């Protein structure tokens, strides 16, 4: 089978490489030559135009920064895609945009699913991602084998847009829990606790969560967490702000009370404004320690970093 992969950044690049390593014929496109070069060195065929990638593809996978990018991409490549090719979007975008993209594909005769991911760059590289999938049963069945080559779990959440709904709800939990974990470490340090002691207790007690045991915001207890690399790599704080903005927009549209989520969005907006969008979102602990976050900074739904680029902001 042939797979077209559009968007070869920090997430899409490793995902495309894992497909190629699993024996799929992958043709990738990204507007940034460096992104193409990285995956080409790992066995992915690359082209300089998206239309050339999709022309003979059985599956078209997209991993793009925002809903507008996905809709523009679909409008460009759908007329060029092979008849009946499955469209599989792994971007994190607004629910309405996900449904609109699926409708474009369906009208053009292509099954489609939205399948945003959880697990970050580490999960993309290790093929341990969790996919939250929205779409018809038959489309999910067709997409699942490819998702299994890129991740550990693929969960069918419902009709088109349901994958995006699950993603924004999940990342609402994640953003708030990372702040809570960071505040706890900052407090523990001032109370004389070592970071290791607090980790040993909380990781085996009721404070246990992914933000603590996998993406620990202090160096030492979890050697592979971004905190051990000055917060390089991982899930950029700008992307967390983007996802919290999507969650807050959904909360407003549905009339849902999300006081803690809105406060988390405000704190990440303040942090990104002072630190920039590139470092891992666990770096918010550095601002919590020094008390520099501005409580009056409003949340924003606008993406502030391109997730098809390096987390340090370079192409």
PDB file of C-alpha atoms in Angstrom:
ATOM      1  CA  UNK A   1       0.000   0.000   0.000  1.00  0.00           C
ATOM      2  CA  UNK A   2       1.095   3.559  -0.675  1.00  0.00           C
ATOM      3  CA  UNK A   3       0.791   6.319   1.924  1.00  0.00           C
ATOM      4  CA  UNK A   4       1.038  10.048   1.282  1.00  0.00           C
ATOM      5  CA  UNK A   5       2.163  11.950   4.379  1.00  0.00           C
ATOM      6  CA  UNK A   6       1.708  15.720   4.329  1.00  0.00           C
ATOM      7  CA  UNK A   7       3.421  17.585   7.191  1.00  0.00           C
ATOM      8  CA  UNK A   8       6.790  16.180   8.259  1.00  0.00           C
ATOM      9  CA  UNK A   9       7.594  18.205  11.377  1.00  0.00           C
ATOM     10  CA  UNK A  10       8.477  17.010  14.859  1.00  0.00           C
ATOM     11  CA  UNK A  11       5.358  14.851  15.042  1.00  0.00           C
ATOM     12  CA  UNK A  12       4.633  14.019  11.420  1.00  0.00           C
ATOM     13  CA  UNK A  13       8.230  13.198  10.550  1.00  0.00           C
ATOM     14  CA  UNK A  14       8.673  10.345  13.042  1.00  0.00           C
ATOM     15  CA  UNK A  15       5.179   9.051  12.270  1.00  0.00           C
ATOM     16  CA  UNK A  16       6.009   8.858   8.554  1.00  0.00           C
ATOM     17  CA  UNK A  17       9.306   7.152   9.333  1.00  0.00           C
ATOM     18  CA  UNK A  18       7.577   4.522  11.479  1.00  0.00           C
ATOM     19  CA  UNK A  19       5.205   3.721   8.622  1.00  0.00           C
ATOM     20  CA  UNK A  20       8.152   3.286   6.270  1.00  0.00           C
ATOM     21  CA  UNK A  21       9.986   1.089   8.751  1.00  0.00           C
ATOM     22  CA  UNK A  22       6.873  -1.068   9.020  1.00  0.00           C
ATOM     23  CA  UNK A  23       7.041  -1.771   5.288  1.00  0.00           C
ATOM     24  CA  UNK A  24       4.658   0.837   3.901  1.00  0.00           C
ATOM     25  CA  UNK A  25       5.621   2.812   0.798  1.00  0.00           C
ATOM     26  CA  UNK A  26       5.525   6.381   2.125  1.00  0.00           C
ATOM     27  CA  UNK A  27       5.741   9.502  -0.025  1.00  0.00           C
ATOM     28  CA  UNK A  28       6.105  12.610   2.099  1.00  0.00           C
ATOM     29  CA  UNK A  29       5.745  16.331   1.548  1.00  0.00           C
ATOM     30  CA  UNK A  30       6.589  19.348   3.679  1.00  0.00           C
ATOM     31  CA  UNK A  31       7.235  22.909   2.498  1.00  0.00           C
ATOM     32  CA  UNK A  32      10.464  22.986   4.529  1.00  0.00           C
ATOM     33  CA  UNK A  33      13.371  21.234   2.768  1.00  0.00           C
ATOM     34  CA  UNK A  34      15.066  20.353   6.070  1.00  0.00           C
ATOM     35  CA  UNK A  35      11.962  18.441   7.184  1.00  0.00           C
ATOM     36  CA  UNK A  36      11.944  16.508   3.927  1.00  0.00           C
ATOM     37  CA  UNK A  37      15.658  15.750   4.234  1.00  0.00           C
ATOM     38  CA  UNK A  38      15.274  14.307   7.735  1.00  0.00           C
ATOM     39  CA  UNK A  39      12.681  11.723   6.737  1.00  0.00           C
ATOM     40  CA  UNK A  40      14.354  10.969   3.397  1.00  0.00           C
ATOM     41  CA  UNK A  41      17.445   9.869   5.305  1.00  0.00           C
ATOM     42  CA  UNK A  42      15.207   7.450   7.241  1.00  0.00           C
ATOM     43  CA  UNK A  43      13.628   5.807   4.203  1.00  0.00           C
ATOM     44  CA  UNK A  44      10.701   8.041   3.243  1.00  0.00           C
ATOM     45  CA  UNK A  45      10.407   9.091  -0.411  1.00  0.00           C
ATOM     46  CA  UNK A  46       9.901  12.850  -0.610  1.00  0.00           C
ATOM     47  CA  UNK A  47       8.464  15.182  -3.228  1.00  0.00           C
ATOM     48  CA  UNK A  48       8.355  18.959  -3.640  1.00  0.00           C
ATOM     49  CA  UNK A  49       4.594  19.293  -4.272  1.00  0.00           C
ATOM     50  CA  UNK A  50       1.693  17.825  -2.245  1.00  0.00           C
ATOM     51  CA  UNK A  51      -0.105  16.759  -5.404  1.00  0.00           C
ATOM     52  CA  UNK A  52       2.784  14.491  -6.339  1.00  0.00           C
ATOM     53  CA  UNK A  53       2.509  12.753  -2.969  1.00  0.00           C
ATOM     54  CA  UNK A  54      -1.203  11.946  -3.206  1.00  0.00           C
ATOM     55  CA  UNK A  55      -1.494  10.995  -6.876  1.00  0.00           C
ATOM     56  CA  UNK A  56      -1.053   7.243  -6.328  1.00  0.00           C
ATOM     57  CA  UNK A  57      -1.705   6.994  -2.599  1.00  0.00           C
ATOM     58  CA  UNK A  58      -4.160   4.589  -1.001  1.00  0.00           C
ATOM     59  CA  UNK A  59      -4.064   6.664   2.193  1.00  0.00           C
ATOM     60  CA  UNK A  60      -3.446  10.396   2.650  1.00  0.00           C
ATOM     61  CA  UNK A  61      -2.299  11.374   6.162  1.00  0.00           C
ATOM     62  CA  UNK A  62      -2.040  15.006   7.222  1.00  0.00           C
ATOM     63  CA  UNK A  63      -0.295  16.471  10.274  1.00  0.00           C
ATOM     64  CA  UNK A  64      -0.680  20.256   9.999  1.00  0.00           C
ATOM     65  CA  UNK A  65      -0.673  23.268  12.359  1.00  0.00           C
ATOM     66  CA  UNK A  66      -4.330  24.354  12.278  1.00  0.00           C
ATOM     67  CA  UNK A  67      -7.794  23.913  10.825  1.00  0.00           C
ATOM     68  CA  UNK A  68      -7.264  26.454   8.067  1.00  0.00           C
ATOM     69  CA  UNK A  69      -4.178  24.574   6.912  1.00  0.00           C
ATOM     70  CA  UNK A  70      -6.102  21.287   6.803  1.00  0.00           C
ATOM     71  CA  UNK A  71      -9.024  22.767   4.852  1.00  0.00           C
ATOM     72  CA  UNK A  72      -6.688  24.489   2.378  1.00  0.00           C
ATOM     73  CA  UNK A  73      -4.706  21.278   1.951  1.00  0.00           C
ATOM     74  CA  UNK A  74      -7.834  19.196   1.326  1.00  0.00           C
ATOM     75  CA  UNK A  75      -9.132  21.659  -1.244  1.00  0.00           C
ATOM     76  CA  UNK A  76      -5.796  21.486  -3.048  1.00  0.00           C
ATOM     77  CA  UNK A  77      -5.173  17.744  -3.061  1.00  0.00           C
ATOM     78  CA  UNK A  78      -8.629  16.148  -3.151  1.00  0.00           C
ATOM     79  CA  UNK A  79      -8.983  16.719  -6.920  1.00  0.00           C
ATOM     80  CA  UNK A  80      -5.555  15.102  -7.405  1.00  0.00           C
ATOM     81  CA  UNK A  81      -5.993  12.095  -5.114  1.00  0.00           C
ATOM     82  CA  UNK A  82      -6.487   8.536  -6.311  1.00  0.00           C
ATOM     83  CA  UNK A  83     -10.159   7.472  -6.394  1.00  0.00           C
ATOM     84  CA  UNK A  84     -11.370   6.220  -3.015  1.00  0.00           C
ATOM     85  CA  UNK A  85      -8.188   7.069  -1.123  1.00  0.00           C
ATOM     86  CA  UNK A  86      -8.684   7.268   2.648  1.00  0.00           C
ATOM     87  CA  UNK A  87      -8.056  10.704   4.170  1.00  0.00           C
ATOM     88  CA  UNK A  88      -6.690  10.544   7.707  1.00  0.00           C
ATOM     89  CA  UNK A  89      -6.044  13.830   9.516  1.00  0.00           C
ATOM     90  CA  UNK A  90      -3.874  13.648  12.641  1.00  0.00           C
ATOM     91  CA  UNK A  91      -3.728  17.422  13.247  1.00  0.00           C
ATOM     92  CA  UNK A  92      -5.255  19.000  16.335  1.00  0.00           C
ATOM     93  CA  UNK A  93      -7.922  21.417  15.090  1.00  0.00           C
ATOM     94  CA  UNK A  94     -11.357  22.782  15.898  1.00  0.00           C
ATOM     95  CA  UNK A  95     -14.210  20.263  15.877  1.00  0.00           C
ATOM     96  CA  UNK A  96     -16.087  22.298  13.254  1.00  0.00           C
ATOM     97  CA  UNK A  97     -13.023  22.361  10.985  1.00  0.00           C
ATOM     98  CA  UNK A  98     -12.589  18.605  11.380  1.00  0.00           C
ATOM     99  CA  UNK A  99     -16.186  18.035  10.327  1.00  0.00           C
ATOM    100  CA  UNK A 100     -15.809  20.432   7.414  1.00  0.00           C
ATOM    101  CA  UNK A 101     -12.666  18.642   6.225  1.00  0.00           C
ATOM    102  CA  UNK A 102     -14.389  15.256   6.437  1.00  0.00           C
ATOM    103  CA  UNK A 103     -17.334  16.614   4.464  1.00  0.00           C
ATOM    104  CA  UNK A 104     -15.011  17.873   1.718  1.00  0.00           C
ATOM    105  CA  UNK A 105     -13.470  14.414   1.480  1.00  0.00           C
ATOM    106  CA  UNK A 106     -16.797  12.582   1.512  1.00  0.00           C
ATOM    107  CA  UNK A 107     -18.276  14.792  -1.199  1.00  0.00           C
ATOM    108  CA  UNK A 108     -15.205  14.031  -3.321  1.00  0.00           C
ATOM    109  CA  UNK A 109     -15.732  10.292  -2.825  1.00  0.00           C
ATOM    110  CA  UNK A 110     -13.151   9.634  -0.116  1.00  0.00           C
ATOM    111  CA  UNK A 111     -13.672   8.091   3.335  1.00  0.00           C
ATOM    112  CA  UNK A 112     -12.230  10.303   6.074  1.00  0.00           C
ATOM    113  CA  UNK A 113     -11.390  10.290   9.767  1.00  0.00           C
ATOM    114  CA  UNK A 114     -10.030  12.823  12.220  1.00  0.00           C
ATOM    115  CA  UNK A 115      -7.405  11.166  14.419  1.00  0.00           C
ATOM    116  CA  UNK A 116      -5.515  13.623  16.641  1.00  0.00           C
ATOM    117  CA  UNK A 117      -2.815  12.153  18.831  1.00  0.00           C
ATOM    118  CA  UNK A 118      -1.609  12.138  22.406  1.00  0.00           C
ATOM    119  CA  UNK A 119       1.906  11.219  23.422  1.00  0.00           C
ATOM    120  CA  UNK A 120       4.089  14.031  22.102  1.00  0.00           C
ATOM    121  CA  UNK A 121       7.343  13.755  20.181  1.00  0.00           C
ATOM    122  CA  UNK A 122       8.564  10.912  22.390  1.00  0.00           C
ATOM    123  CA  UNK A 123       5.445   8.920  21.550  1.00  0.00           C
ATOM    124  CA  UNK A 124       5.725   9.742  17.856  1.00  0.00           C
ATOM    125  CA  UNK A 125       9.318   8.514  17.754  1.00  0.00           C
ATOM    126  CA  UNK A 126       8.582   5.359  19.752  1.00  0.00           C
ATOM    127  CA  UNK A 127       5.286   4.602  17.946  1.00  0.00           C
ATOM    128  CA  UNK A 128       3.418   4.640  21.279  1.00  0.00           C
ATOM    129  CA  UNK A 129       0.897   7.366  20.437  1.00  0.00           C
ATOM    130  CA  UNK A 130      -2.772   7.219  21.362  1.00  0.00           C
ATOM    131  CA  UNK A 131      -5.109   8.151  18.509  1.00  0.00           C
ATOM    132  CA  UNK A 132      -8.583   9.552  19.208  1.00  0.00           C
ATOM    133  CA  UNK A 133     -10.621   8.879  16.100  1.00  0.00           C
ATOM    134  CA  UNK A 134     -13.798  10.378  14.683  1.00  0.00           C
ATOM    135  CA  UNK A 135     -15.543   9.018  11.584  1.00  0.00           C
ATOM    136  CA  UNK A 136     -17.799   6.308  10.238  1.00  0.00           C
ATOM    137  CA  UNK A 137     -17.240   2.718  11.367  1.00  0.00           C
ATOM    138  CA  UNK A 138     -15.982   1.612   7.943  1.00  0.00           C
ATOM    139  CA  UNK A 139     -13.520   4.508   7.752  1.00  0.00           C
ATOM    140  CA  UNK A 140     -12.192   3.734  11.235  1.00  0.00           C
ATOM    141  CA  UNK A 141     -11.744   0.076  10.263  1.00  0.00           C
ATOM    142  CA  UNK A 142      -9.770   1.133   7.196  1.00  0.00           C
ATOM    143  CA  UNK A 143      -7.626   3.605   9.170  1.00  0.00           C
ATOM    144  CA  UNK A 144      -6.877   1.433  12.187  1.00  0.00           C
ATOM    145  CA  UNK A 145      -4.073  -0.694  10.660  1.00  0.00           C
ATOM    146  CA  UNK A 146      -2.109   2.445   9.802  1.00  0.00           C
ATOM    147  CA  UNK A 147      -2.737   3.987  13.195  1.00  0.00           C
ATOM    148  CA  UNK A 148      -1.462   0.824  14.857  1.00  0.00           C
ATOM    149  CA  UNK A 149       1.832   1.161  12.966  1.00  0.00           C
ATOM    150  CA  UNK A 150       2.281   4.683  14.366  1.00  0.00           C
ATOM    151  CA  UNK A 151       0.933   4.205  17.880  1.00  0.00           C
ATOM    152  CA  UNK A 152      -0.096   1.854  20.642  1.00  0.00           C
ATOM    153  CA  UNK A 153      -3.813   2.642  20.788  1.00  0.00           C
ATOM    154  CA  UNK A 154      -6.548   3.783  18.421  1.00  0.00           C
ATOM    155  CA  UNK A 155      -9.867   4.597  20.086  1.00  0.00           C
ATOM    156  CA  UNK A 156     -12.993   5.175  18.001  1.00  0.00           C
ATOM    157  CA  UNK A 157     -14.742   8.060  19.739  1.00  0.00           C
ATOM    158  CA  UNK A 158     -17.723   8.539  17.426  1.00  0.00           C
ATOM    159  CA  UNK A 159     -18.656  10.361  14.229  1.00  0.00           C
ATOM    160  CA  UNK A 160     -16.578  13.010  12.422  1.00  0.00           C
ATOM    161  CA  UNK A 161     -15.165  15.544  14.883  1.00  0.00           C
ATOM    162  CA  UNK A 162     -15.377  13.213  17.880  1.00  0.00           C
ATOM    163  CA  UNK A 163     -11.638  12.595  17.815  1.00  0.00           C
ATOM    164  CA  UNK A 164     -10.983  16.323  18.072  1.00  0.00           C
ATOM    165  CA  UNK A 165     -13.539  16.623  20.871  1.00  0.00           C
ATOM    166  CA  UNK A 166     -11.740  13.923  22.837  1.00  0.00           C
ATOM    167  CA  UNK A 167      -8.365  15.580  22.190  1.00  0.00           C
ATOM    168  CA  UNK A 168      -9.340  19.019  23.509  1.00  0.00           C
ATOM    169  CA  UNK A 169     -10.925  17.453  26.594  1.00  0.00           C
ATOM    170  CA  UNK A 170      -7.801  15.346  27.206  1.00  0.00           C
ATOM    171  CA  UNK A 171      -5.487  18.323  26.846  1.00  0.00           C
ATOM    172  CA  UNK A 172      -7.646  20.405  29.137  1.00  0.00           C
ATOM    173  CA  UNK A 173      -6.848  17.775  31.784  1.00  0.00           C
ATOM    174  CA  UNK A 174      -3.184  17.730  30.777  1.00  0.00           C
ATOM    175  CA  UNK A 175      -2.650  21.489  30.887  1.00  0.00           C
ATOM    176  CA  UNK A 176      -4.283  21.883  34.289  1.00  0.00           C
ATOM    177  CA  UNK A 177      -2.507  18.852  35.751  1.00  0.00           C
ATOM    178  CA  UNK A 178       0.923  20.059  34.611  1.00  0.00           C
ATOM    179  CA  UNK A 179       0.343  23.351  36.409  1.00  0.00           C
ATOM    180  CA  UNK A 180      -0.729  21.506  39.554  1.00  0.00           C
ATOM    181  CA  UNK A 181       2.315  19.208  39.426  1.00  0.00           C
ATOM    182  CA  UNK A 182       4.632  22.177  38.851  1.00  0.00           C
ATOM    183  CA  UNK A 183       3.112  24.120  41.743  1.00  0.00           C
ATOM    184  CA  UNK A 184       3.560  21.097  43.993  1.00  0.00           C
ATOM    185  CA  UNK A 185       7.270  20.794  43.148  1.00  0.00           C
ATOM    186  CA  UNK A 186       7.798  24.527  43.622  1.00  0.00           C
ATOM    187  CA  UNK A 187       6.103  24.333  47.025  1.00  0.00           C
ATOM    188  CA  UNK A 188       7.993  21.180  47.989  1.00  0.00           C
ATOM    189  CA  UNK A 189      11.317  22.838  47.209  1.00  0.00           C
ATOM    190  CA  UNK A 190      10.500  25.747  49.514  1.00  0.00           C
ATOM    191  CA  UNK A 191       9.433  23.333  52.242  1.00  0.00           C
ATOM    192  CA  UNK A 192      12.775  21.544  52.050  1.00  0.00           C
ATOM    193  CA  UNK A 193      11.671  18.438  50.167  1.00  0.00           C
ATOM    194  CA  UNK A 194      13.953  17.015  47.520  1.00  0.00           C
ATOM    195  CA  UNK A 195      12.372  16.597  44.106  1.00  0.00           C
ATOM    196  CA  UNK A 196      13.112  12.889  44.221  1.00  0.00           C
ATOM    197  CA  UNK A 197      11.345  12.456  47.560  1.00  0.00           C
ATOM    198  CA  UNK A 198       8.228  14.224  46.341  1.00  0.00           C
ATOM    199  CA  UNK A 199       8.269  12.207  43.131  1.00  0.00           C
ATOM    200  CA  UNK A 200       8.659   8.915  45.009  1.00  0.00           C
ATOM    201  CA  UNK A 201       5.627   9.735  47.136  1.00  0.00           C
ATOM    202  CA  UNK A 202       3.310  11.316  44.564  1.00  0.00           C
ATOM    203  CA  UNK A 203       4.077   8.804  41.791  1.00  0.00           C
ATOM    204  CA  UNK A 204       2.806   5.981  44.001  1.00  0.00           C
ATOM    205  CA  UNK A 205       0.031   7.893  45.751  1.00  0.00           C
ATOM    206  CA  UNK A 206      -3.090   9.833  44.802  1.00  0.00           C
ATOM    207  CA  UNK A 207      -1.099  12.550  43.009  1.00  0.00           C
ATOM    208  CA  UNK A 208      -0.008  10.127  40.284  1.00  0.00           C
ATOM    209  CA  UNK A 209      -0.624  11.385  36.712  1.00  0.00           C
ATOM    210  CA  UNK A 210       1.041  11.493  33.285  1.00  0.00           C
ATOM    211  CA  UNK A 211       2.369  15.009  33.865  1.00  0.00           C
ATOM    212  CA  UNK A 212       4.259  13.636  36.872  1.00  0.00           C
ATOM    213  CA  UNK A 213       5.388  10.143  35.882  1.00  0.00           C
ATOM    214  CA  UNK A 214       6.132  10.623  32.162  1.00  0.00           C
ATOM    215  CA  UNK A 215       6.705  14.362  31.661  1.00  0.00           C
ATOM    216  CA  UNK A 216       8.021  15.288  35.108  1.00  0.00           C
ATOM    217  CA  UNK A 217       8.761  19.052  35.139  1.00  0.00           C
ATOM    218  CA  UNK A 218      11.984  18.741  37.177  1.00  0.00           C
ATOM    219  CA  UNK A 219      15.181  16.996  36.057  1.00  0.00           C
ATOM    220  CA  UNK A 220      16.176  13.728  37.643  1.00  0.00           C
ATOM    221  CA  UNK A 221      13.202  11.545  38.575  1.00  0.00           C
ATOM    222  CA  UNK A 222      12.191  10.761  34.952  1.00  0.00           C
ATOM    223  CA  UNK A 223      15.399  10.728  32.875  1.00  0.00           C
ATOM    224  CA  UNK A 224      13.631  10.984  29.498  1.00  0.00           C
ATOM    225  CA  UNK A 225      11.460  13.959  30.400  1.00  0.00           C
ATOM    226  CA  UNK A 226      12.243  17.282  28.628  1.00  0.00           C
ATOM    227  CA  UNK A 227      13.212  18.836  31.964  1.00  0.00           C
ATOM    228  CA  UNK A 228      16.516  16.964  31.633  1.00  0.00           C
ATOM    229  CA  UNK A 229      17.237  18.789  28.343  1.00  0.00           C
ATOM    230  CA  UNK A 230      16.386  22.333  29.468  1.00  0.00           C
ATOM    231  CA  UNK A 231      12.834  21.587  28.273  1.00  0.00           C
ATOM    232  CA  UNK A 232      13.847  21.079  24.632  1.00  0.00           C
ATOM    233  CA  UNK A 233      11.647  18.840  22.519  1.00  0.00           C
ATOM    234  CA  UNK A 234       8.473  17.324  23.902  1.00  0.00           C
ATOM    235  CA  UNK A 235       5.161  19.153  23.539  1.00  0.00           C
ATOM    236  CA  UNK A 236       5.752  22.865  23.014  1.00  0.00           C
ATOM    237  CA  UNK A 237       4.112  25.306  25.412  1.00  0.00           C
ATOM    238  CA  UNK A 238       2.759  27.198  22.408  1.00  0.00           C
ATOM    239  CA  UNK A 239       0.939  24.070  21.297  1.00  0.00           C
ATOM    240  CA  UNK A 240      -0.480  23.568  24.778  1.00  0.00           C
ATOM    241  CA  UNK A 241      -1.757  27.142  24.643  1.00  0.00           C
ATOM    242  CA  UNK A 242      -3.299  26.446  21.257  1.00  0.00           C
ATOM    243  CA  UNK A 243      -5.083  23.343  22.555  1.00  0.00           C
ATOM    244  CA  UNK A 244      -6.320  25.095  25.683  1.00  0.00           C
ATOM    245  CA  UNK A 245      -7.638  27.865  23.447  1.00  0.00           C
ATOM    246  CA  UNK A 246      -9.533  25.275  21.393  1.00  0.00           C
ATOM    247  CA  UNK A 247     -10.937  23.797  24.609  1.00  0.00           C
ATOM    248  CA  UNK A 248     -12.051  27.209  25.848  1.00  0.00           C
ATOM    249  CA  UNK A 249     -13.662  28.008  22.510  1.00  0.00           C
ATOM    250  CA  UNK A 250     -15.557  24.719  22.690  1.00  0.00           C
ATOM    251  CA  UNK A 251     -16.587  25.454  26.283  1.00  0.00           C
ATOM    252  CA  UNK A 252     -17.944  28.837  25.250  1.00  0.00           C
ATOM    253  CA  UNK A 253     -19.809  27.373  22.291  1.00  0.00           C
ATOM    254  CA  UNK A 254     -21.429  24.708  24.476  1.00  0.00           C
ATOM    255  CA  UNK A 255     -22.021  26.816  27.585  1.00  0.00           C
ATOM    256  CA  UNK A 256     -19.778  24.599  29.713  1.00  0.00           C
ATOM    257  CA  UNK A 257     -18.270  25.934  32.940  1.00  0.00           C
ATOM    258  CA  UNK A 258     -14.499  25.366  32.870  1.00  0.00           C
ATOM    259  CA  UNK A 259     -13.095  27.648  35.555  1.00  0.00           C
ATOM    260  CA  UNK A 260      -9.917  25.625  36.087  1.00  0.00           C
ATOM    261  CA  UNK A 261      -9.354  25.178  32.355  1.00  0.00           C
ATOM    262  CA  UNK A 262      -9.747  28.898  31.728  1.00  0.00           C
ATOM    263  CA  UNK A 263      -7.254  29.690  34.484  1.00  0.00           C
ATOM    264  CA  UNK A 264      -4.811  27.186  32.965  1.00  0.00           C
ATOM    265  CA  UNK A 265      -5.215  28.877  29.583  1.00  0.00           C
ATOM    266  CA  UNK A 266      -4.545  32.275  31.150  1.00  0.00           C
ATOM    267  CA  UNK A 267      -1.389  31.018  32.866  1.00  0.00           C
ATOM    268  CA  UNK A 268      -0.053  29.430  29.669  1.00  0.00           C
ATOM    269  CA  UNK A 269      -0.837  32.618  27.741  1.00  0.00           C
ATOM    270  CA  UNK A 270       1.240  34.567  30.269  1.00  0.00           C
ATOM    271  CA  UNK A 271       4.043  32.003  30.178  1.00  0.00           C
ATOM    272  CA  UNK A 272       4.262  31.900  26.375  1.00  0.00           C
ATOM    273  CA  UNK A 273       4.256  35.700  26.270  1.00  0.00           C
ATOM    274  CA  UNK A 274       7.364  35.853  28.466  1.00  0.00           C
ATOM    275  CA  UNK A 275       9.203  32.629  27.596  1.00  0.00           C
ATOM    276  CA  UNK A 276       8.220  32.068  23.970  1.00  0.00           C
ATOM    277  CA  UNK A 277       6.319  29.132  22.504  1.00  0.00           C
ATOM    278  CA  UNK A 278       9.123  26.658  21.815  1.00  0.00           C
ATOM    279  CA  UNK A 279      10.079  24.949  25.075  1.00  0.00           C
ATOM    280  CA  UNK A 280       8.160  21.973  26.444  1.00  0.00           C
ATOM    281  CA  UNK A 281       5.007  22.943  28.304  1.00  0.00           C
ATOM    282  CA  UNK A 282       6.447  21.588  31.555  1.00  0.00           C
ATOM    283  CA  UNK A 283       8.850  24.559  31.522  1.00  0.00           C
ATOM    284  CA  UNK A 284       6.004  26.560  33.065  1.00  0.00           C
ATOM    285  CA  UNK A 285       7.484  25.464  36.398  1.00  0.00           C
ATOM    286  CA  UNK A 286      10.306  27.975  35.838  1.00  0.00           C
ATOM    287  CA  UNK A 287       7.800  30.856  35.907  1.00  0.00           C
ATOM    288  CA  UNK A 288       5.853  29.339  38.797  1.00  0.00           C
ATOM    289  CA  UNK A 289       9.052  29.212  40.858  1.00  0.00           C
ATOM    290  CA  UNK A 290       9.802  32.900  40.381  1.00  0.00           C
ATOM    291  CA  UNK A 291       6.182  34.039  40.536  1.00  0.00           C
ATOM    292  CA  UNK A 292       6.463  35.890  37.241  1.00  0.00           C
ATOM    293  CA  UNK A 293       3.179  34.853  35.609  1.00  0.00           C
ATOM    294  CA  UNK A 294       0.772  37.721  34.963  1.00  0.00           C
ATOM    295  CA  UNK A 295      -2.657  36.733  36.301  1.00  0.00           C
ATOM    296  CA  UNK A 296      -4.370  39.235  34.025  1.00  0.00           C
ATOM    297  CA  UNK A 297      -3.193  37.803  30.692  1.00  0.00           C
ATOM    298  CA  UNK A 298      -6.200  36.582  28.682  1.00  0.00           C
ATOM    299  CA  UNK A 299      -6.402  33.162  27.080  1.00  0.00           C
ATOM    300  CA  UNK A 300      -6.181  32.875  23.314  1.00  0.00           C
ATOM    301  CA  UNK A 301      -7.375  30.303  20.808  1.00  0.00           C
ATOM    302  CA  UNK A 302      -4.806  31.368  18.215  1.00  0.00           C
ATOM    303  CA  UNK A 303      -1.946  28.928  17.528  1.00  0.00           C
ATOM    304  CA  UNK A 304       1.392  30.530  18.350  1.00  0.00           C
ATOM    305  CA  UNK A 305       3.761  27.876  17.082  1.00  0.00           C
ATOM    306  CA  UNK A 306       3.760  25.755  13.933  1.00  0.00           C
ATOM    307  CA  UNK A 307       3.789  22.091  14.913  1.00  0.00           C
ATOM    308  CA  UNK A 308       5.300  21.124  11.580  1.00  0.00           C
ATOM    309  CA  UNK A 309       8.490  22.926  12.633  1.00  0.00           C
ATOM    310  CA  UNK A 310      11.165  22.216  15.216  1.00  0.00           C
ATOM    311  CA  UNK A 311      10.259  22.918  18.811  1.00  0.00           C
ATOM    312  CA  UNK A 312      13.102  25.448  19.006  1.00  0.00           C
ATOM    313  CA  UNK A 313      11.353  27.544  16.372  1.00  0.00           C
ATOM    314  CA  UNK A 314      13.695  26.778  13.483  1.00  0.00           C
ATOM    315  CA  UNK A 315      12.394  25.227  10.241  1.00  0.00           C
TER     316      UNK A 315
END
